[in-house]
mmCIF file of C-alpha atoms in Angstrom:
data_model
loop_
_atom_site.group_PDB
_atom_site.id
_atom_site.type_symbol
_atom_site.label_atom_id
_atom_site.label_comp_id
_atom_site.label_asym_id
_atom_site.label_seq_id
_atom_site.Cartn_x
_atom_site.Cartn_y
_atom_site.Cartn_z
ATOM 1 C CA UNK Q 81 0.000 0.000 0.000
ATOM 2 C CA UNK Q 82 1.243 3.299 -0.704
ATOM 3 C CA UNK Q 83 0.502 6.668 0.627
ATOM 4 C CA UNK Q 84 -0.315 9.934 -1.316
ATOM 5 C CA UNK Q 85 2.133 12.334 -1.940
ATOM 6 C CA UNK Q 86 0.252 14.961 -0.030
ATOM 7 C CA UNK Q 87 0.767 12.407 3.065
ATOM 8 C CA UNK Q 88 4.610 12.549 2.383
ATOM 9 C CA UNK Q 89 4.512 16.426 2.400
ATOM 10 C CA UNK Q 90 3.002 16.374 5.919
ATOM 11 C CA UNK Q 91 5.819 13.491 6.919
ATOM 12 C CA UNK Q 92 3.671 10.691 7.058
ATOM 13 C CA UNK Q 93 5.354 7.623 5.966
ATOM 14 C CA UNK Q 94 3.556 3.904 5.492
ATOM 15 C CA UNK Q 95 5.024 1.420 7.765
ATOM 16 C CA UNK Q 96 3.461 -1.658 7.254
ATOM 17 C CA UNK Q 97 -0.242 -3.400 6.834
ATOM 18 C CA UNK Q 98 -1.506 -4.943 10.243
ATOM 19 C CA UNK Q 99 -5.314 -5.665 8.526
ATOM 20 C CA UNK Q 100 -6.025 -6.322 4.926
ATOM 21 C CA UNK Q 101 -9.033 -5.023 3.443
ATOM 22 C CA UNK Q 102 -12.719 -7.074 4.006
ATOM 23 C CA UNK Q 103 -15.553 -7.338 2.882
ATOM 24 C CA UNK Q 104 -18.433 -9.219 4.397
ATOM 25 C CA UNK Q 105 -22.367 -9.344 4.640
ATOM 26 C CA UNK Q 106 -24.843 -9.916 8.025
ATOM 27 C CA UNK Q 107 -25.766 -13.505 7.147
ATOM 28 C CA UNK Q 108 -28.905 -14.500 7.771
ATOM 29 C CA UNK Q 109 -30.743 -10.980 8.253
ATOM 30 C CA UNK Q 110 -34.317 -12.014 7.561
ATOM 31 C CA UNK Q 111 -33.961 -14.241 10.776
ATOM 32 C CA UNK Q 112 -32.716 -11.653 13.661
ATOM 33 C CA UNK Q 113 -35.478 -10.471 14.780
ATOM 34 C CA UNK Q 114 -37.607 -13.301 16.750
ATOM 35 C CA UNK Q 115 -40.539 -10.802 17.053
ATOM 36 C CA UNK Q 116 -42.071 -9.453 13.853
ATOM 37 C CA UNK Q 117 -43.997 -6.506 13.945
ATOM 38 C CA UNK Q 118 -44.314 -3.034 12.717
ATOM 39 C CA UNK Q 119 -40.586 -1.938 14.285
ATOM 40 C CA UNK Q 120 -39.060 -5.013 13.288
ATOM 41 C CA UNK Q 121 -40.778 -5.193 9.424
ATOM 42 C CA UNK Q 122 -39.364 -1.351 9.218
ATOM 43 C CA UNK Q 123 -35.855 -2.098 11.275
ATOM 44 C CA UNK Q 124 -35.682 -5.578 8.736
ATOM 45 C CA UNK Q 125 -36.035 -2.740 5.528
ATOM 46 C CA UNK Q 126 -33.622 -0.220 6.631
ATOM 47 C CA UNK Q 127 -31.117 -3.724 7.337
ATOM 48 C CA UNK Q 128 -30.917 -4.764 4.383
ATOM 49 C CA UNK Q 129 -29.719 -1.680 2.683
ATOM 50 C CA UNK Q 130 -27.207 -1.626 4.809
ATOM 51 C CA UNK Q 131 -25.867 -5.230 5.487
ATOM 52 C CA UNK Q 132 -22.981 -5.114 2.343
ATOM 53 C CA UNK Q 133 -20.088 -3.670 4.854
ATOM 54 C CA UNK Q 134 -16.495 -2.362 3.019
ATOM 55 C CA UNK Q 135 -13.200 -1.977 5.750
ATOM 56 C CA UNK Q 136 -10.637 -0.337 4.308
ATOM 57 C CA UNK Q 137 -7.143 -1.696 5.522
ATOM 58 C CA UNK Q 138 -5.932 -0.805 8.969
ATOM 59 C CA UNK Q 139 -1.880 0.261 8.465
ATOM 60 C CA UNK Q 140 1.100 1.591 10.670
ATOM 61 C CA UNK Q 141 2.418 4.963 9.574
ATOM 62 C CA UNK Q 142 5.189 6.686 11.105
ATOM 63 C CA UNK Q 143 5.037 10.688 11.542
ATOM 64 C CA UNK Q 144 7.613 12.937 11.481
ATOM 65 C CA UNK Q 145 6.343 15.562 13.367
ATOM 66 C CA UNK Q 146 3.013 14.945 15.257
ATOM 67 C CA UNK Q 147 1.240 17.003 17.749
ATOM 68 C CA UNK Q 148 -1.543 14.753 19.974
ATOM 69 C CA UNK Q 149 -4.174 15.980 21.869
ATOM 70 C CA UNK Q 150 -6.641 13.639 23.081
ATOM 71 C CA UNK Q 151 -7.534 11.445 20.199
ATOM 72 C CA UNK Q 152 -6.730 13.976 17.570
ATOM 73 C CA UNK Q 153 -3.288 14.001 15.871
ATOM 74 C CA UNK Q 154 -2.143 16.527 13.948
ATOM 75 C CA UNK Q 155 1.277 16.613 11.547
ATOM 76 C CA UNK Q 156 3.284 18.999 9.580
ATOM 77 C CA UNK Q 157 5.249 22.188 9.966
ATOM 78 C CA UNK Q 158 3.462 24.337 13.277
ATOM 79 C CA UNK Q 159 1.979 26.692 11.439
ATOM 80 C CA UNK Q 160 0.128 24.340 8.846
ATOM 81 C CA UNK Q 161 -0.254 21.414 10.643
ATOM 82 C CA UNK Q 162 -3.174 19.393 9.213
ATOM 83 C CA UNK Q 163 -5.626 16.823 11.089
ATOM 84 C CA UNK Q 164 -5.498 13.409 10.643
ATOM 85 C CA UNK Q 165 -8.979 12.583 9.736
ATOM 86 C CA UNK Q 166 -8.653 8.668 10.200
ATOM 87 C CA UNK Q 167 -8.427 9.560 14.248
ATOM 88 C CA UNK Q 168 -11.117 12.391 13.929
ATOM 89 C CA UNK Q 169 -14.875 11.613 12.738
ATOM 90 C CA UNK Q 170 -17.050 14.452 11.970
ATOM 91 C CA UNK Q 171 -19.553 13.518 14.765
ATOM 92 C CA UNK Q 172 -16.553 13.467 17.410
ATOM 93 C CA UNK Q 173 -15.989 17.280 16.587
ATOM 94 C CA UNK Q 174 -18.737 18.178 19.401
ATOM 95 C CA UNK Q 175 -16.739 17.035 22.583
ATOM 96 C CA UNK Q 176 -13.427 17.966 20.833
ATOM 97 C CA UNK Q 177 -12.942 21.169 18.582
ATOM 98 C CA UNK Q 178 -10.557 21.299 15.999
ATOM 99 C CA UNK Q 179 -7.162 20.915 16.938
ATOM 100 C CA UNK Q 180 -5.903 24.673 15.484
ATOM 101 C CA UNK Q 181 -2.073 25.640 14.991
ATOM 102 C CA UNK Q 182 -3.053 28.240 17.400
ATOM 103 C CA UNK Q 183 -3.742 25.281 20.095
ATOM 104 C CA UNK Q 184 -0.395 24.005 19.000
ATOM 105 C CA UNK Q 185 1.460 27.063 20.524
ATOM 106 C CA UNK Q 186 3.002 26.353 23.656
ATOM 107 C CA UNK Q 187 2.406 22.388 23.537
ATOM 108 C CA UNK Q 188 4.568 19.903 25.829
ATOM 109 C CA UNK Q 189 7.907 18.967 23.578
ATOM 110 C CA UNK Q 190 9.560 17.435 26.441
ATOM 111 C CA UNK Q 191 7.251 14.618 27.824
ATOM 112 C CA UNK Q 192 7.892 12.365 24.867
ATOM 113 C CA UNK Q 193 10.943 13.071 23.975
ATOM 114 C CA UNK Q 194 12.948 9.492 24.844
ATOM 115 C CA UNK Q 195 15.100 9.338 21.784
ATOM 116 C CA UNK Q 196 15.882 5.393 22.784
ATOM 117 C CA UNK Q 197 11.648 4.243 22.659
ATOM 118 C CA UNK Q 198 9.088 3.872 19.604
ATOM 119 C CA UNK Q 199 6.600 6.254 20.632
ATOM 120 C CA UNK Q 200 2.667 4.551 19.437
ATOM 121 C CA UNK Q 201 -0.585 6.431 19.917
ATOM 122 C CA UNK Q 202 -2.901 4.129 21.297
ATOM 123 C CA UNK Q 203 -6.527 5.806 21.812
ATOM 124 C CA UNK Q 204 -9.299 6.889 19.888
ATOM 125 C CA UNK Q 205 -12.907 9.401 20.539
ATOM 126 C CA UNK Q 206 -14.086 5.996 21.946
ATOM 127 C CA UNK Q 207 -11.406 5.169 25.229
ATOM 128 C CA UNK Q 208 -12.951 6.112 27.804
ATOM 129 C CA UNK Q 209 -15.935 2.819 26.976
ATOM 130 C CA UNK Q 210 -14.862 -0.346 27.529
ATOM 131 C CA UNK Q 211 -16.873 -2.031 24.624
ATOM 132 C CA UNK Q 212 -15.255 0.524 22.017
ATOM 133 C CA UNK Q 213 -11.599 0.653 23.781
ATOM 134 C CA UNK Q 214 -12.269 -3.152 23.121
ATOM 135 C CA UNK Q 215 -13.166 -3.400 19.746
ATOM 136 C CA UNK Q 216 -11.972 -0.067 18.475
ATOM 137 C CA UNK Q 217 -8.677 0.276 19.566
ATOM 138 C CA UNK Q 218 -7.354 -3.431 21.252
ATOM 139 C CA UNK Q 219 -6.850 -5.179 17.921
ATOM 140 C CA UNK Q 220 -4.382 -3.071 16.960
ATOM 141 C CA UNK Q 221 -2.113 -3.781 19.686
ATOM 142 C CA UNK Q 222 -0.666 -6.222 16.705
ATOM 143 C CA UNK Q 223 1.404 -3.572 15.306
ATOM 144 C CA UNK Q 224 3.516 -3.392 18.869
ATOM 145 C CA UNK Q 225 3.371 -7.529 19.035
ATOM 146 C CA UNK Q 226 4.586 -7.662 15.402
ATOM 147 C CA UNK Q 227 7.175 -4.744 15.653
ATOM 148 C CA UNK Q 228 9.170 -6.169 18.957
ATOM 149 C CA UNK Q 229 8.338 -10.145 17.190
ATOM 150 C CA UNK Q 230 10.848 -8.765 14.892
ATOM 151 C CA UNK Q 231 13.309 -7.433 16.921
ATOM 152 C CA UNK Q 232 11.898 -3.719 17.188
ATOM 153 C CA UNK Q 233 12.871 -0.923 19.325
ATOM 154 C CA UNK Q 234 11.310 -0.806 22.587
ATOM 155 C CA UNK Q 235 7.666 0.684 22.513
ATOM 156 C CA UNK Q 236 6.235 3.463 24.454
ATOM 157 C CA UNK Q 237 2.047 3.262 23.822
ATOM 158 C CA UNK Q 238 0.085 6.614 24.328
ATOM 159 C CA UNK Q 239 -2.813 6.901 26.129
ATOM 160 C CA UNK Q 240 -5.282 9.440 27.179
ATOM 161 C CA UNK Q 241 -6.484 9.211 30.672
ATOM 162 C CA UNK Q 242 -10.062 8.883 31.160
ATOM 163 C CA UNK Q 243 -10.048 8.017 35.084
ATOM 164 C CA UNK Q 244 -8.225 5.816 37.262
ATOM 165 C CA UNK Q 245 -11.159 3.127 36.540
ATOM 166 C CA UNK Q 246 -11.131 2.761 32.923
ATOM 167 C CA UNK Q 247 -7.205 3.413 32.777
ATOM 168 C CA UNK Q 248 -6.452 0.358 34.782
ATOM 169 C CA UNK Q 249 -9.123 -1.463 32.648
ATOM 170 C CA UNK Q 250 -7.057 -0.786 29.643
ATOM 171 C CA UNK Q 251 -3.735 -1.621 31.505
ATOM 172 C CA UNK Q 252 -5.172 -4.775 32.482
ATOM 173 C CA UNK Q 253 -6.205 -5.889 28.714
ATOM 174 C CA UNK Q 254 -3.076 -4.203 27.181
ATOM 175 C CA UNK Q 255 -0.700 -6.588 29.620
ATOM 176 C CA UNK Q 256 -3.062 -10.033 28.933
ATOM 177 C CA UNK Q 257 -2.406 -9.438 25.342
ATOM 178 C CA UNK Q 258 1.219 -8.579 25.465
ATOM 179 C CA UNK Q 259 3.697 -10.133 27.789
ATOM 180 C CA UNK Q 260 7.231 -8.088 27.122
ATOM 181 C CA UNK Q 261 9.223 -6.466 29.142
ATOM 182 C CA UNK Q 262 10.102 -3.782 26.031
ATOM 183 C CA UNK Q 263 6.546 -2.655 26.338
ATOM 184 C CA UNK Q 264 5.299 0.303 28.248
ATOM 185 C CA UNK Q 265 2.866 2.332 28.941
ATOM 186 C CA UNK Q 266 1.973 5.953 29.377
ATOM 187 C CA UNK Q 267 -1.340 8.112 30.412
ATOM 188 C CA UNK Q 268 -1.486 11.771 29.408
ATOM 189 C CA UNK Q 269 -4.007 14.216 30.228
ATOM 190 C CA UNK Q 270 -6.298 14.683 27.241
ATOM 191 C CA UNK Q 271 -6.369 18.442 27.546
ATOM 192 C CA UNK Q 272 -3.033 19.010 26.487
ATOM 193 C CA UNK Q 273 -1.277 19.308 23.715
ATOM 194 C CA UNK Q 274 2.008 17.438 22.841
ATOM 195 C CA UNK Q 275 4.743 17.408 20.584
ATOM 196 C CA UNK Q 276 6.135 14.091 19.785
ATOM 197 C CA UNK Q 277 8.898 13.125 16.811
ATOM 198 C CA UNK Q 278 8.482 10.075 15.032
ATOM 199 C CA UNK Q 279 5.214 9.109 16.015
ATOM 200 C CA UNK Q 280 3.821 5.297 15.265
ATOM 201 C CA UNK Q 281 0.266 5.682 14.400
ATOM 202 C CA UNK Q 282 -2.368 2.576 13.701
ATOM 203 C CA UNK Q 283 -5.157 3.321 11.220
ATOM 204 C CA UNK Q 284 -8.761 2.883 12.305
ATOM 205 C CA UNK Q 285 -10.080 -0.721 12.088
ATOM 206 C CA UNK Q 286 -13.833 0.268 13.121
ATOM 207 C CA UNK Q 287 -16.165 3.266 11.941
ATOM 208 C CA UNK Q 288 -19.197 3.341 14.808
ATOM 209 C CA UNK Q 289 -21.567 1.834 14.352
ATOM 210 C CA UNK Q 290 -20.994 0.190 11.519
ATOM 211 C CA UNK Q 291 -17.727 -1.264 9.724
ATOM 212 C CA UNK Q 292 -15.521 -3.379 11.813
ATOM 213 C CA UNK Q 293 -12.438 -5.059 9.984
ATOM 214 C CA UNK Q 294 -12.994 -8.680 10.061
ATOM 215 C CA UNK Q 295 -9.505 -9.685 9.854
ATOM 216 C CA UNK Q 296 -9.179 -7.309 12.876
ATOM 217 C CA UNK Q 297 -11.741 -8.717 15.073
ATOM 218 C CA UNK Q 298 -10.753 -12.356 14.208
ATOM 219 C CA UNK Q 299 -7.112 -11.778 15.544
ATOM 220 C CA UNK Q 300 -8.629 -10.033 18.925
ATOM 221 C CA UNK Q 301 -10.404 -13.155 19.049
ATOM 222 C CA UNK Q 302 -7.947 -15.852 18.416
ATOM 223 C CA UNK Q 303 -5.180 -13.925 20.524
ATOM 224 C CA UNK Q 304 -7.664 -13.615 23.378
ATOM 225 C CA UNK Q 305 -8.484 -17.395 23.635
ATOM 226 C CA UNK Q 306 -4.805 -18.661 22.769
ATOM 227 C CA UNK Q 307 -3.737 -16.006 25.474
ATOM 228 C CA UNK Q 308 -6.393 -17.420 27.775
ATOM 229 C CA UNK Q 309 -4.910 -20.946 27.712
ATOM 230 C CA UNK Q 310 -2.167 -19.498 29.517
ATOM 231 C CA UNK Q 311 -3.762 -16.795 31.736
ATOM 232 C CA UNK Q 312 -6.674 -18.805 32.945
ATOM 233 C CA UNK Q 313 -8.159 -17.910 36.064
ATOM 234 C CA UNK Q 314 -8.182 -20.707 38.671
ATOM 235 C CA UNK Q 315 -11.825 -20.648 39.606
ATOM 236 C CA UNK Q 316 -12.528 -19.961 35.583
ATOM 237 C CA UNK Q 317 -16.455 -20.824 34.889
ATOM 238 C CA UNK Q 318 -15.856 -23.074 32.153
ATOM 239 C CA UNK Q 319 -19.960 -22.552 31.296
ATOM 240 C CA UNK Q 320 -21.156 -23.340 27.907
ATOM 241 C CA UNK Q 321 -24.152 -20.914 28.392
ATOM 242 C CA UNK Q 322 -23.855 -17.549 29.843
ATOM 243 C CA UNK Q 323 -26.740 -14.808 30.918
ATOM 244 C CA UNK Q 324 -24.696 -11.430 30.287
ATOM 245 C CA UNK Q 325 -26.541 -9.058 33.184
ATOM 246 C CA UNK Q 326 -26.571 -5.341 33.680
ATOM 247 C CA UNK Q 327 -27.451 -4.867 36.874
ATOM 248 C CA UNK Q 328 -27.013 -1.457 38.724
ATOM 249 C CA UNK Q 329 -26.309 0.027 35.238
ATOM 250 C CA UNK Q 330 -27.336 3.222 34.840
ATOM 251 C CA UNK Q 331 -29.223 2.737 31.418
ATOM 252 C CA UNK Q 332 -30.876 -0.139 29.504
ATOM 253 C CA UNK Q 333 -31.113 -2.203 33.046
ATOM 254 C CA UNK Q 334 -33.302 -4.663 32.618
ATOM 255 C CA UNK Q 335 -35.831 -4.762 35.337
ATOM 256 C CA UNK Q 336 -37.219 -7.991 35.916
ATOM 257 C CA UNK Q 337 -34.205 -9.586 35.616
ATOM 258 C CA UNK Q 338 -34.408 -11.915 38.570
ATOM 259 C CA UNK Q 339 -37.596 -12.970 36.961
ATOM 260 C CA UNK Q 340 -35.656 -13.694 34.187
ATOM 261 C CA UNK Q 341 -32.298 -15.375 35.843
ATOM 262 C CA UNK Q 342 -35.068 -17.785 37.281
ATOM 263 C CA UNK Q 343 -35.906 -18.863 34.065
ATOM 264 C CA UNK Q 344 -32.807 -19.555 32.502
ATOM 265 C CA UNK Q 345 -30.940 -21.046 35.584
ATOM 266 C CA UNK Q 346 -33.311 -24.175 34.755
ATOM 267 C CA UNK Q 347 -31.897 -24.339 31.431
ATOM 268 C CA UNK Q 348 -28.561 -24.725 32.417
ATOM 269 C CA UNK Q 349 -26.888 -20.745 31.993
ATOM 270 C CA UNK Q 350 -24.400 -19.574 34.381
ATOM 271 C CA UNK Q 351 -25.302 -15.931 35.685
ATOM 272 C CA UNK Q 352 -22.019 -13.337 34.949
ATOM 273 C CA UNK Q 353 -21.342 -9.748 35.357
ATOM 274 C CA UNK Q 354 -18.514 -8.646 33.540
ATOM 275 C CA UNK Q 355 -18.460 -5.360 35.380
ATOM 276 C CA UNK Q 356 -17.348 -7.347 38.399
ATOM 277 C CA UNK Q 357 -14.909 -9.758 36.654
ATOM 278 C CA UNK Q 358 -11.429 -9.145 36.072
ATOM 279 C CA UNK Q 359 -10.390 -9.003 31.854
ATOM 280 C CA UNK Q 360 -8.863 -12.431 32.532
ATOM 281 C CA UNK Q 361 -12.199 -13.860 33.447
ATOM 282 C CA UNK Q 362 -13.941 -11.968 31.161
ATOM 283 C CA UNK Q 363 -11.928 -13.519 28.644
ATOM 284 C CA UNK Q 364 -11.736 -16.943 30.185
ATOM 285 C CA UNK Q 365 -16.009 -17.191 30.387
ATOM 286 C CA UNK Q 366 -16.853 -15.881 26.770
ATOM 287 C CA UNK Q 367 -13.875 -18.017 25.665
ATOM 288 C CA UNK Q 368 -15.676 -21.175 26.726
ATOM 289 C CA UNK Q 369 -19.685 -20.110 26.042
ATOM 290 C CA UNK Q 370 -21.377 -21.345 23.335
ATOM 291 C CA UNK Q 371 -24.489 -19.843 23.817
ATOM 292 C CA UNK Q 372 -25.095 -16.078 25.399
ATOM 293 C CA UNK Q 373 -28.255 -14.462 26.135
ATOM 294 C CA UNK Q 374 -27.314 -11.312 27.358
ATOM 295 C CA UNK Q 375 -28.488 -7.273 28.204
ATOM 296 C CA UNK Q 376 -27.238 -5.295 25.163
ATOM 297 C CA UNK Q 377 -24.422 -3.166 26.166
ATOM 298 C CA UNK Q 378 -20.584 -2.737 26.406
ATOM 299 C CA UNK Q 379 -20.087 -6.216 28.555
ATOM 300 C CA UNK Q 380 -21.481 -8.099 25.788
ATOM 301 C CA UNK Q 381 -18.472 -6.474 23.287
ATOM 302 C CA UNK Q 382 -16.858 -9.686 25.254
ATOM 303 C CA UNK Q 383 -18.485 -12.099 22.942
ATOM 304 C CA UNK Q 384 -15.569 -11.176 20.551
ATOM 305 C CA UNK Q 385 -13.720 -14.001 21.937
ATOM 306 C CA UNK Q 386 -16.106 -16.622 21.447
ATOM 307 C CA UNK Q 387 -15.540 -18.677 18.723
ATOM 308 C CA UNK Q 388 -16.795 -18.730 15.588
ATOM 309 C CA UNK Q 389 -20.642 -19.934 15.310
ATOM 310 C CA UNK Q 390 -21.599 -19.416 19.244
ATOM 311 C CA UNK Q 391 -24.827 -18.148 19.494
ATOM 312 C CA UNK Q 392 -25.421 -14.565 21.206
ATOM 313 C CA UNK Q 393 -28.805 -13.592 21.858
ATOM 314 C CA UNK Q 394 -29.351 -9.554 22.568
ATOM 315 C CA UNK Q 395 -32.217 -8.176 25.090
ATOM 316 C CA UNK Q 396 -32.553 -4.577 24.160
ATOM 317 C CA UNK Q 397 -35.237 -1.954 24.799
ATOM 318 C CA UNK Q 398 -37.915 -1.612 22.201
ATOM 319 C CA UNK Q 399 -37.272 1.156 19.553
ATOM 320 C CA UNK Q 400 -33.238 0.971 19.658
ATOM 321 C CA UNK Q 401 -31.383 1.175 16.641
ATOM 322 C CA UNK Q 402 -28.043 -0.059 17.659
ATOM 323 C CA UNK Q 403 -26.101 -2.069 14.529
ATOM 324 C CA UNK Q 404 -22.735 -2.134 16.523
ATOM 325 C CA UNK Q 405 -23.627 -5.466 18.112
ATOM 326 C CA UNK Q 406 -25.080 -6.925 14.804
ATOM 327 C CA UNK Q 407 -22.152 -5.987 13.106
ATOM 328 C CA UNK Q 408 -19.751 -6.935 15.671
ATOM 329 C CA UNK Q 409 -21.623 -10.674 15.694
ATOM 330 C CA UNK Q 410 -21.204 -10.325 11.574
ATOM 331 C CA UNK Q 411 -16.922 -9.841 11.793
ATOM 332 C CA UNK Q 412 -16.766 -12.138 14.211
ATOM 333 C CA UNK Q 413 -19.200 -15.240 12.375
ATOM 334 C CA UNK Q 414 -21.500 -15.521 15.216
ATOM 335 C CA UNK Q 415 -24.945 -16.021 15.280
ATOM 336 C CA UNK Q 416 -27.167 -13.453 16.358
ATOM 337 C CA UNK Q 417 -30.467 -12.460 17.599
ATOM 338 C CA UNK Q 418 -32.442 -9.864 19.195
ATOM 339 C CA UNK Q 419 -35.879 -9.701 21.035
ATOM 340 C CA UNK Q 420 -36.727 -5.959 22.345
ATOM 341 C CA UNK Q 421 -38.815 -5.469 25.939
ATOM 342 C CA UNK Q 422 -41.235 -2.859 26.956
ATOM 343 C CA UNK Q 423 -39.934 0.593 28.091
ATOM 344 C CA UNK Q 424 -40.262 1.187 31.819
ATOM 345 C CA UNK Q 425 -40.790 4.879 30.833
ATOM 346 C CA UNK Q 426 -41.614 5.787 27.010
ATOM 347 C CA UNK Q 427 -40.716 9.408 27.030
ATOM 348 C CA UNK Q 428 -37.109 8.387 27.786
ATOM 349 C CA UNK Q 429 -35.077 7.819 24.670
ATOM 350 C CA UNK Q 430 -34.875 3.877 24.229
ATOM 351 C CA UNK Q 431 -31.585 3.790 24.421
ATOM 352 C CA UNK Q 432 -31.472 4.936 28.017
ATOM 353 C CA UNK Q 433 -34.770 3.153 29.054
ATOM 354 C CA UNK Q 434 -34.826 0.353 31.622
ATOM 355 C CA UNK Q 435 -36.812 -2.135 30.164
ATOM 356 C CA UNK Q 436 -38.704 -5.471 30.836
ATOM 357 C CA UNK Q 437 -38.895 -8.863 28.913
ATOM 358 C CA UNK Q 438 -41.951 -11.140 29.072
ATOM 359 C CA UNK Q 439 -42.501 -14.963 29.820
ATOM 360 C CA UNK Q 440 -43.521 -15.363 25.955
ATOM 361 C CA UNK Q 441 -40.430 -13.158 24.423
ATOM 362 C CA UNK Q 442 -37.940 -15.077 26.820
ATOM 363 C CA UNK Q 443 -39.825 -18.252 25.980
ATOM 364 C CA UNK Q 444 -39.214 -17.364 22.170
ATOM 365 C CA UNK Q 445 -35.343 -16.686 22.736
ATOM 366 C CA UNK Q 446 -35.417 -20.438 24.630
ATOM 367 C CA UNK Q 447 -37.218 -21.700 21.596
ATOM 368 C CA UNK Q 448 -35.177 -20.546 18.775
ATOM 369 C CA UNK Q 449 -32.000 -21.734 20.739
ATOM 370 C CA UNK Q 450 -33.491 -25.261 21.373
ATOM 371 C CA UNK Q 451 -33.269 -24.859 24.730
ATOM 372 C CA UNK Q 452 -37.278 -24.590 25.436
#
């Protein structure tokens, strides 16, 4: 792959590939929804316009001069520094403003200066969440594994701090995946500007909502569970069938879910809360399930280490349009299915409803798995 010569003017320079191009379709789309009715018919429509997906490659460039704030990255000369639009999508430009040469005045030269470390951005809009710090950015910790695989400089990654909770949630994923002492790790504050030479920067290998890189969610996958044969937690769950809960989440809770747990403890599901699991035995349960019925939200970005074919049903709240789990389930060749509950209160927007699911819906879900 080769760069434009208006990326060479701004000293951007193509490293190497970490994920190829892909293509790919959401198989089976006239069988996702297990209730059919007005919202679903017009939902199924607006699907299959969409369900062709396109990922352009994901590739390592190196920058001459780059100036980072937050997720934004800027390169070139001071005073005509451009944005790097691959790290900056237009709806993004609400919680950050453009990063201006004016904002570039002033900006911290010093604190990644270390002339003897590879210096590798390693955030994005969508950090501070653990689903999209999982899918967006994780995958492409393969350009550091690849780069030190082949005898590489040692490797600094950048990343902005969103909180001492989420930080040591990405620690914690970023030293399961990668066990090398030439690896380190560095928070910055988000509101600053710095200066850094000779910046390694990964490409995008999602677009929210839709377009994740198959390739890219296949090798999160596969590194998670070979990494899991060797990190396994002693008291691991080994389940085959896992009910993904939300409970004391702020939004899309689902309320009767003790009614529900009741239900499918007869079948044979184990009950887990990834908020109150470690990433090793996140990875460890989802590793060895099968078959998920779970709350829609980030938790359930877990299922991309299941392997390929296991069966994730989604609860959601009735009237949410969310195609980041469909399409996640797509890239990663699972099997999925949704049934939506009733709002607890309608005026809320559906997204941040609590919602309920009744005998007969949760009876359907049981059904279509075979397990009713």
């Amino acid at each position: 792959m080769e760069l434009s010569h208006d990326a060479a003017a701004f000293g951007i320079h193509f490293v190497t590939t970490i994920f190829e191009e892909s293509a790919y379709s959401w198989p089976e789309v006239n069988n996702i929804f297990l209730q059919r009715d007005a919202f679903t018919t017009d939902l199924l429509d607006f699907y299959r316009k969409i369900m062709l997906r396109r990922v352009t490659p994901s590739v390592l460039v190196r920058i001459d001069q780059a100036y980072v704030r937050d997720f934004q990255v800027a390169c070139g000369p001071r005073e005509v520094a451009a944005l790097i639009y691959e790290t900056y999508r237009v709806p993004d430009r609400v919680v950050a403003p453009p990063l201006e040469p004016l904002a570039l005045v002033g900006c911290d030269e010093a604190r990644f200066s270390d002339p003897d470390v590879d210096h590798m951005l390693f955030t994005s809009s969508g950090s501070f969440n653990y689903g999209h710090w999982l899918v967006d950015d994780l995958p492409k910790i393969r350009a550091a594994i690849d780069r030190l695989a082949h005898g590489g400089r040692p490797i600094r990654l950048l990343l902005a701090s969103h909180g001492t909770v989420i930080d040591q949630v990405r620690m914690d994923t970023i030293q399961y995946m990668i066990d090398d002492d030439r690896l380190s790790i560095a928070f910055f504050d988000k509101t600053k500007v710095y200066a850094i030479r000779n910046l390694y920067l990964a490409t995008p290998v999602t677009c929210h909502p839709l377009d994740k890189s198959v390739p890219a969610m296949r090798y999160l996958g596969q590194l998670g569970r070979q990494r899991e044969r060797f990190a396994r937690p002693t008291h691991a769950l080994g389940a085959r069938k896992l009910f993904v809960a939300r409970p004391g989440a702020n939004t899309r809770s689902l309320l009767n879910v003790d009614a529900v747990w009741d239900v499918l403890r007869t079948q044979g599901f184990v009950l887990v809360d990834p908020g109150q699991m470690s990433f090793a035995e996140q990875v460890s349960a989802f590793a060895a399930a099968q078959t998920i019925i779970g709350v829609m939200g980030a938790g359930m970005t877990n299922t991309v280490f299941c392997s390929p074919q296991a069966r994730i049903s989604y609860l959601a709240p009735r009237g949410w349009i969310e195609t980041f789990y469909l399409d996640l389930a797509a890239a990663c060749g699972h099997r999925y299915r949704v049934v939506y509950g009733a709002l607890d209160d309608p005026d809320q927007p559906p997204y941040l409803s609590r919602f309920s699911i009744s005998d007969d819906d949760l009876a359907m879900v049981l059904s279509d798995l075979g397990d009713a």
